[in-house]
Amino acid sequence: MKTILDTDPGVDDAMTFYYAHASAGTDLIAMTTIFGNVTVEDATQNALWLAESVQTEIPVYQGSKTPLEIIPNTPSAHVHGEHGFGDLNDRTITTKAEAESAAEFLVSEAARQPGELTVCAIGPLTNIALALDIDPKFIANLRQLVIMGGSLEAGGNITPYAEANFWNDPHAANKVLTSPGGGTVIIVGLDVTTRISFFQSDYDEMAAQSPKAGGFLKDIGEFYMRFYETVTGKYQAYLHDPAALIACEAPELFTMQDVMLKVITEGENVGEMVPHLFSERVCKVCIDVDIPAVLNRYKTTMARLP
Ligand code: BDR
Ligand code: CA
């Protein structure tokens, strides 16, 4: 499945990248970057570093520096580290991002092969909203747009109402979720991702099986688990972004419900995803997940890496 990751790496974004690289079900053709966990400049540098680390040519297209309307929130250094990879700040790279912007690339790549491309958006949705501005048929031209973001019943993770990716650009999230024009949009939100925990023993196992990628993820995963310990009381992390890519490949592991939605853009509830009967789009929202199957798929796929 030809796939583009729209990403703000980020610890769980890096976990998703290596899964994409390892998986026979995903052909990762490019990454587009977005601010969120880090600045867009750091996101691009991290994406290039990840691509170089697997010695495979995966072009990187830099996306938006800022949200559509709000003043940018501060990057989540306390969750992912100052530059996105925990305490590891040395990300020397030799390659450069492509000249075309993320939104332009997304639009032209989708139009070139209608119905073929999966876009897995695991950061704020600004690039996707900008792609819709360029071409209202952008989502219709995809095989599917799978989004890690929002929540229906689980509440927020950055405010009581808002999930971080939607909070970082609520106008973009609202634009995408209410956009006319057809195509398939799948939402993998906190309703399912906060049920999929990864523990120290899981990172240890990955590092033992795949010292290079697994060892790196174990190092940066420690920072990420320390953050989750402060909010959940347990030393563990959630597989938010990997769950979205697994939903691209194996939707049968998720229970989905058709819902018309919007995202609140003002007031105390800003960033909250809510049902909205007057939306022009019906999204498929993941409301349940086969947790052991997702964890098993993640770990057995990662074990293929050196
Ligand atoms: C989302 O926010 C970021 O911290 C993660 O990378 C994930 O995309 C979870 O709310
Ligand atoms: Ca992310």
mmCIF file with all atom_site columns, C-alpha atoms in Angstrom, residues 9-110:
data_model
loop_
_atom_site.group_PDB
_atom_site.id
_atom_site.type_symbol
_atom_site.label_atom_id
_atom_site.label_alt_id
_atom_site.label_comp_id
_atom_site.label_asym_id
_atom_site.label_entity_id
_atom_site.label_seq_id
_atom_site.pdbx_PDB_ins_code
_atom_site.Cartn_x
_atom_site.Cartn_y
_atom_site.Cartn_z
_atom_site.occupancy
_atom_site.B_iso_or_equiv
_atom_site.pdbx_formal_charge
_atom_site.auth_seq_id
_atom_site.auth_comp_id
_atom_site.auth_asym_id
_atom_site.auth_atom_id
_atom_site.pdbx_PDB_model_num
ATOM 1   C CA . PRO A 1 9   ? 8.494  13.310 14.916 1.00 0.00 ? 9   PRO A CA 1
ATOM 2   C CA . GLY A 1 10  ? 8.154  12.823 17.992 1.00 0.00 ? 10  GLY A CA 1
ATOM 3   C CA . VAL A 1 11  ? 8.696  9.520  19.810 1.00 0.00 ? 11  VAL A CA 1
ATOM 4   C CA . ASP A 1 12  ? 5.547  7.688  18.683 1.00 0.00 ? 12  ASP A CA 1
ATOM 5   C CA . ASP A 1 13  ? 6.013  9.150  15.191 1.00 0.00 ? 13  ASP A CA 1
ATOM 6   C CA . ALA A 1 14  ? 9.492  7.571  15.104 1.00 0.00 ? 14  ALA A CA 1
ATOM 7   C CA . MET A 1 15  ? 7.936  4.287  16.276 1.00 0.00 ? 15  MET A CA 1
ATOM 8   C CA . THR A 1 16  ? 5.520  4.579  13.351 1.00 0.00 ? 16  THR A CA 1
ATOM 9   C CA . PHE A 1 17  ? 8.257  5.332  10.843 1.00 0.00 ? 17  PHE A CA 1
ATOM 10  C CA . TYR A 1 18  ? 10.229 2.189  11.725 1.00 0.00 ? 18  TYR A CA 1
ATOM 11  C CA . TYR A 1 19  ? 7.056  0.104  11.635 1.00 0.00 ? 19  TYR A CA 1
ATOM 12  C CA . ALA A 1 20  ? 6.285  1.522  8.159  1.00 0.00 ? 20  ALA A CA 1
ATOM 13  C CA . HIS A 1 21  ? 9.785  0.674  7.019  1.00 0.00 ? 21  HIS A CA 1
ATOM 14  C CA . ALA A 1 22  ? 9.591  -2.864 8.422  1.00 0.00 ? 22  ALA A CA 1
ATOM 15  C CA . SER A 1 23  ? 6.096  -3.717 7.245  1.00 0.00 ? 23  SER A CA 1
ATOM 16  C CA . ALA A 1 24  ? 5.492  -5.671 4.055  1.00 0.00 ? 24  ALA A CA 1
ATOM 17  C CA . GLY A 1 25  ? 2.028  -4.086 3.967  1.00 0.00 ? 25  GLY A CA 1
ATOM 18  C CA . THR A 1 26  ? 3.304  -0.515 3.644  1.00 0.00 ? 26  THR A CA 1
ATOM 19  C CA . ASP A 1 27  ? 5.326  1.065  0.860  1.00 0.00 ? 27  ASP A CA 1
ATOM 20  C CA . LEU A 1 28  ? 6.449  4.340  2.445  1.00 0.00 ? 28  LEU A CA 1
ATOM 21  C CA . ILE A 1 29  ? 6.945  6.637  -0.544 1.00 0.00 ? 29  ILE A CA 1
ATOM 22  C CA . ALA A 1 30  ? 7.536  9.926  1.303  1.00 0.00 ? 30  ALA A CA 1
ATOM 23  C CA . MET A 1 31  ? 7.165  11.861 4.526  1.00 0.00 ? 31  MET A CA 1
ATOM 24  C CA . THR A 1 32  ? 5.630  15.298 4.845  1.00 0.00 ? 32  THR A CA 1
ATOM 25  C CA . THR A 1 33  ? 6.401  17.240 8.000  1.00 0.00 ? 33  THR A CA 1
ATOM 26  C CA . ILE A 1 34  ? 4.410  19.450 10.290 1.00 0.00 ? 34  ILE A CA 1
ATOM 27  C CA . PHE A 1 35  ? 4.937  21.444 13.498 1.00 0.00 ? 35  PHE A CA 1
ATOM 28  C CA . GLY A 1 36  ? 3.405  19.956 16.659 1.00 0.00 ? 36  GLY A CA 1
ATOM 29  C CA . ASN A 1 37  ? 5.557  17.852 18.950 1.00 0.00 ? 37  ASN A CA 1
ATOM 30  C CA . VAL A 1 38  ? 8.453  19.988 17.660 1.00 0.00 ? 38  VAL A CA 1
ATOM 31  C CA . THR A 1 39  ? 8.924  22.934 15.284 1.00 0.00 ? 39  THR A CA 1
ATOM 32  C CA . VAL A 1 40  ? 8.535  22.106 11.607 1.00 0.00 ? 40  VAL A CA 1
ATOM 33  C CA . GLU A 1 41  ? 12.300 22.604 11.154 1.00 0.00 ? 41  GLU A CA 1
ATOM 34  C CA . ASP A 1 42  ? 13.007 19.978 13.834 1.00 0.00 ? 42  ASP A CA 1
ATOM 35  C CA . ALA A 1 43  ? 10.300 17.737 12.355 1.00 0.00 ? 43  ALA A CA 1
ATOM 36  C CA . THR A 1 44  ? 12.009 17.889 8.951  1.00 0.00 ? 44  THR A CA 1
ATOM 37  C CA . GLN A 1 45  ? 15.452 17.267 10.418 1.00 0.00 ? 45  GLN A CA 1
ATOM 38  C CA . ASN A 1 46  ? 14.111 14.303 12.407 1.00 0.00 ? 46  ASN A CA 1
ATOM 39  C CA . ALA A 1 47  ? 12.300 12.862 9.381  1.00 0.00 ? 47  ALA A CA 1
ATOM 40  C CA . LEU A 1 48  ? 15.486 13.128 7.295  1.00 0.00 ? 48  LEU A CA 1
ATOM 41  C CA . TRP A 1 49  ? 17.465 11.537 10.122 1.00 0.00 ? 49  TRP A CA 1
ATOM 42  C CA . LEU A 1 50  ? 15.003 8.636  10.317 1.00 0.00 ? 50  LEU A CA 1
ATOM 43  C CA . ALA A 1 51  ? 15.120 8.118  6.544  1.00 0.00 ? 51  ALA A CA 1
ATOM 44  C CA . GLU A 1 52  ? 18.937 8.187  6.565  1.00 0.00 ? 52  GLU A CA 1
ATOM 45  C CA . SER A 1 53  ? 19.036 5.719  9.448  1.00 0.00 ? 53  SER A CA 1
ATOM 46  C CA . VAL A 1 54  ? 17.461 3.004  7.286  1.00 0.00 ? 54  VAL A CA 1
ATOM 47  C CA . GLN A 1 55  ? 19.596 3.859  4.233  1.00 0.00 ? 55  GLN A CA 1
ATOM 48  C CA . THR A 1 56  ? 16.567 4.072  2.001  1.00 0.00 ? 56  THR A CA 1
ATOM 49  C CA . GLU A 1 57  ? 15.634 6.999  -0.182 1.00 0.00 ? 57  GLU A CA 1
ATOM 50  C CA . ILE A 1 58  ? 12.462 8.362  1.336  1.00 0.00 ? 58  ILE A CA 1
ATOM 51  C CA . PRO A 1 59  ? 11.941 11.957 0.246  1.00 0.00 ? 59  PRO A CA 1
ATOM 52  C CA . VAL A 1 60  ? 10.866 14.487 2.863  1.00 0.00 ? 60  VAL A CA 1
ATOM 53  C CA . TYR A 1 61  ? 8.678  17.507 2.086  1.00 0.00 ? 61  TYR A CA 1
ATOM 54  C CA . GLN A 1 62  ? 8.508  20.272 4.659  1.00 0.00 ? 62  GLN A CA 1
ATOM 55  C CA . GLY A 1 63  ? 5.061  21.449 5.644  1.00 0.00 ? 63  GLY A CA 1
ATOM 56  C CA . SER A 1 64  ? 3.517  24.370 7.415  1.00 0.00 ? 64  SER A CA 1
ATOM 57  C CA . LYS A 1 65  ? 5.406  26.231 10.149 1.00 0.00 ? 65  LYS A CA 1
ATOM 58  C CA . THR A 1 66  ? 2.225  27.475 11.793 1.00 0.00 ? 66  THR A CA 1
ATOM 59  C CA . PRO A 1 67  ? -1.457 26.607 12.280 1.00 0.00 ? 67  PRO A CA 1
ATOM 60  C CA . LEU A 1 68  ? -4.113 28.123 9.993  1.00 0.00 ? 68  LEU A CA 1
ATOM 61  C CA . GLU A 1 69  ? -5.419 30.714 12.458 1.00 0.00 ? 69  GLU A CA 1
ATOM 62  C CA . ILE A 1 70  ? -4.310 30.363 16.070 1.00 0.00 ? 70  ILE A CA 1
ATOM 63  C CA . ILE A 1 71  ? -1.025 31.539 17.552 1.00 0.00 ? 71  ILE A CA 1
ATOM 64  C CA . PRO A 1 72  ? 1.186  28.425 17.600 1.00 0.00 ? 72  PRO A CA 1
ATOM 65  C CA . ASN A 1 73  ? 1.242  26.440 20.847 1.00 0.00 ? 73  ASN A CA 1
ATOM 66  C CA . THR A 1 74  ? 4.637  25.694 22.344 1.00 0.00 ? 74  THR A CA 1
ATOM 67  C CA . PRO A 1 75  ? 6.104  22.368 21.078 1.00 0.00 ? 75  PRO A CA 1
ATOM 68  C CA . SER A 1 76  ? 5.629  19.448 23.525 1.00 0.00 ? 76  SER A CA 1
ATOM 69  C CA . ALA A 1 77  ? 9.232  19.230 24.772 1.00 0.00 ? 77  ALA A CA 1
ATOM 70  C CA . HIS A 1 78  ? 8.016  17.741 28.066 1.00 0.00 ? 78  HIS A CA 1
ATOM 71  C CA . VAL A 1 79  ? 6.429  14.795 26.193 1.00 0.00 ? 79  VAL A CA 1
ATOM 72  C CA . HIS A 1 80  ? 8.909  14.108 23.368 1.00 0.00 ? 80  HIS A CA 1
ATOM 73  C CA . GLY A 1 81  ? 12.109 15.940 24.401 1.00 0.00 ? 81  GLY A CA 1
ATOM 74  C CA . GLU A 1 82  ? 13.544 19.299 23.372 1.00 0.00 ? 82  GLU A CA 1
ATOM 75  C CA . HIS A 1 83  ? 14.019 18.264 19.729 1.00 0.00 ? 83  HIS A CA 1
ATOM 76  C CA . GLY A 1 84  ? 11.544 15.362 19.622 1.00 0.00 ? 84  GLY A CA 1
ATOM 77  C CA . PHE A 1 85  ? 13.779 12.394 20.340 1.00 0.00 ? 85  PHE A CA 1
ATOM 78  C CA . GLY A 1 86  ? 13.876 12.364 24.139 1.00 0.00 ? 86  GLY A CA 1
ATOM 79  C CA . ASP A 1 87  ? 17.297 13.289 25.484 1.00 0.00 ? 87  ASP A CA 1
ATOM 80  C CA . LEU A 1 88  ? 19.035 12.484 22.174 1.00 0.00 ? 88  LEU A CA 1
ATOM 81  C CA . ASN A 1 89  ? 19.789 15.831 20.607 1.00 0.00 ? 89  ASN A CA 1
ATOM 82  C CA . ASP A 1 90  ? 22.471 14.804 18.112 1.00 0.00 ? 90  ASP A CA 1
ATOM 83  C CA . ARG A 1 91  ? 20.663 14.301 14.784 1.00 0.00 ? 91  ARG A CA 1
ATOM 84  C CA . THR A 1 92  ? 23.371 14.918 12.187 1.00 0.00 ? 92  THR A CA 1
ATOM 85  C CA . ILE A 1 93  ? 22.064 14.621 8.635  1.00 0.00 ? 93  ILE A CA 1
ATOM 86  C CA . THR A 1 94  ? 23.544 14.838 5.166  1.00 0.00 ? 94  THR A CA 1
ATOM 87  C CA . THR A 1 95  ? 20.361 15.018 3.056  1.00 0.00 ? 95  THR A CA 1
ATOM 88  C CA . LYS A 1 96  ? 17.928 17.877 2.507  1.00 0.00 ? 96  LYS A CA 1
ATOM 89  C CA . ALA A 1 97  ? 14.184 18.265 2.188  1.00 0.00 ? 97  ALA A CA 1
ATOM 90  C CA . GLU A 1 98  ? 12.669 18.552 -1.289 1.00 0.00 ? 98  GLU A CA 1
ATOM 91  C CA . ALA A 1 99  ? 11.899 22.029 -2.661 1.00 0.00 ? 99  ALA A CA 1
ATOM 92  C CA . GLU A 1 100 ? 8.149  21.477 -3.120 1.00 0.00 ? 100 GLU A CA 1
ATOM 93  C CA . SER A 1 101 ? 5.922  22.166 -0.116 1.00 0.00 ? 101 SER A CA 1
ATOM 94  C CA . ALA A 1 102 ? 4.170  19.312 1.681  1.00 0.00 ? 102 ALA A CA 1
ATOM 95  C CA . ALA A 1 103 ? 0.699  20.446 0.581  1.00 0.00 ? 103 ALA A CA 1
ATOM 96  C CA . GLU A 1 104 ? 1.705  20.807 -3.095 1.00 0.00 ? 104 GLU A CA 1
ATOM 97  C CA . PHE A 1 105 ? 3.347  17.390 -3.082 1.00 0.00 ? 105 PHE A CA 1
ATOM 98  C CA . LEU A 1 106 ? 0.359  15.721 -1.403 1.00 0.00 ? 106 LEU A CA 1
ATOM 99  C CA . VAL A 1 107 ? -2.045 17.185 -3.967 1.00 0.00 ? 107 VAL A CA 1
ATOM 100 C CA . SER A 1 108 ? 0.003  16.302 -7.050 1.00 0.00 ? 108 SER A CA 1
ATOM 101 C CA . GLU A 1 109 ? 0.855  12.803 -5.833 1.00 0.00 ? 109 GLU A CA 1
ATOM 102 C CA . ALA A 1 110 ? -2.817 12.034 -5.083 1.00 0.00 ? 110 ALA A CA 1
#
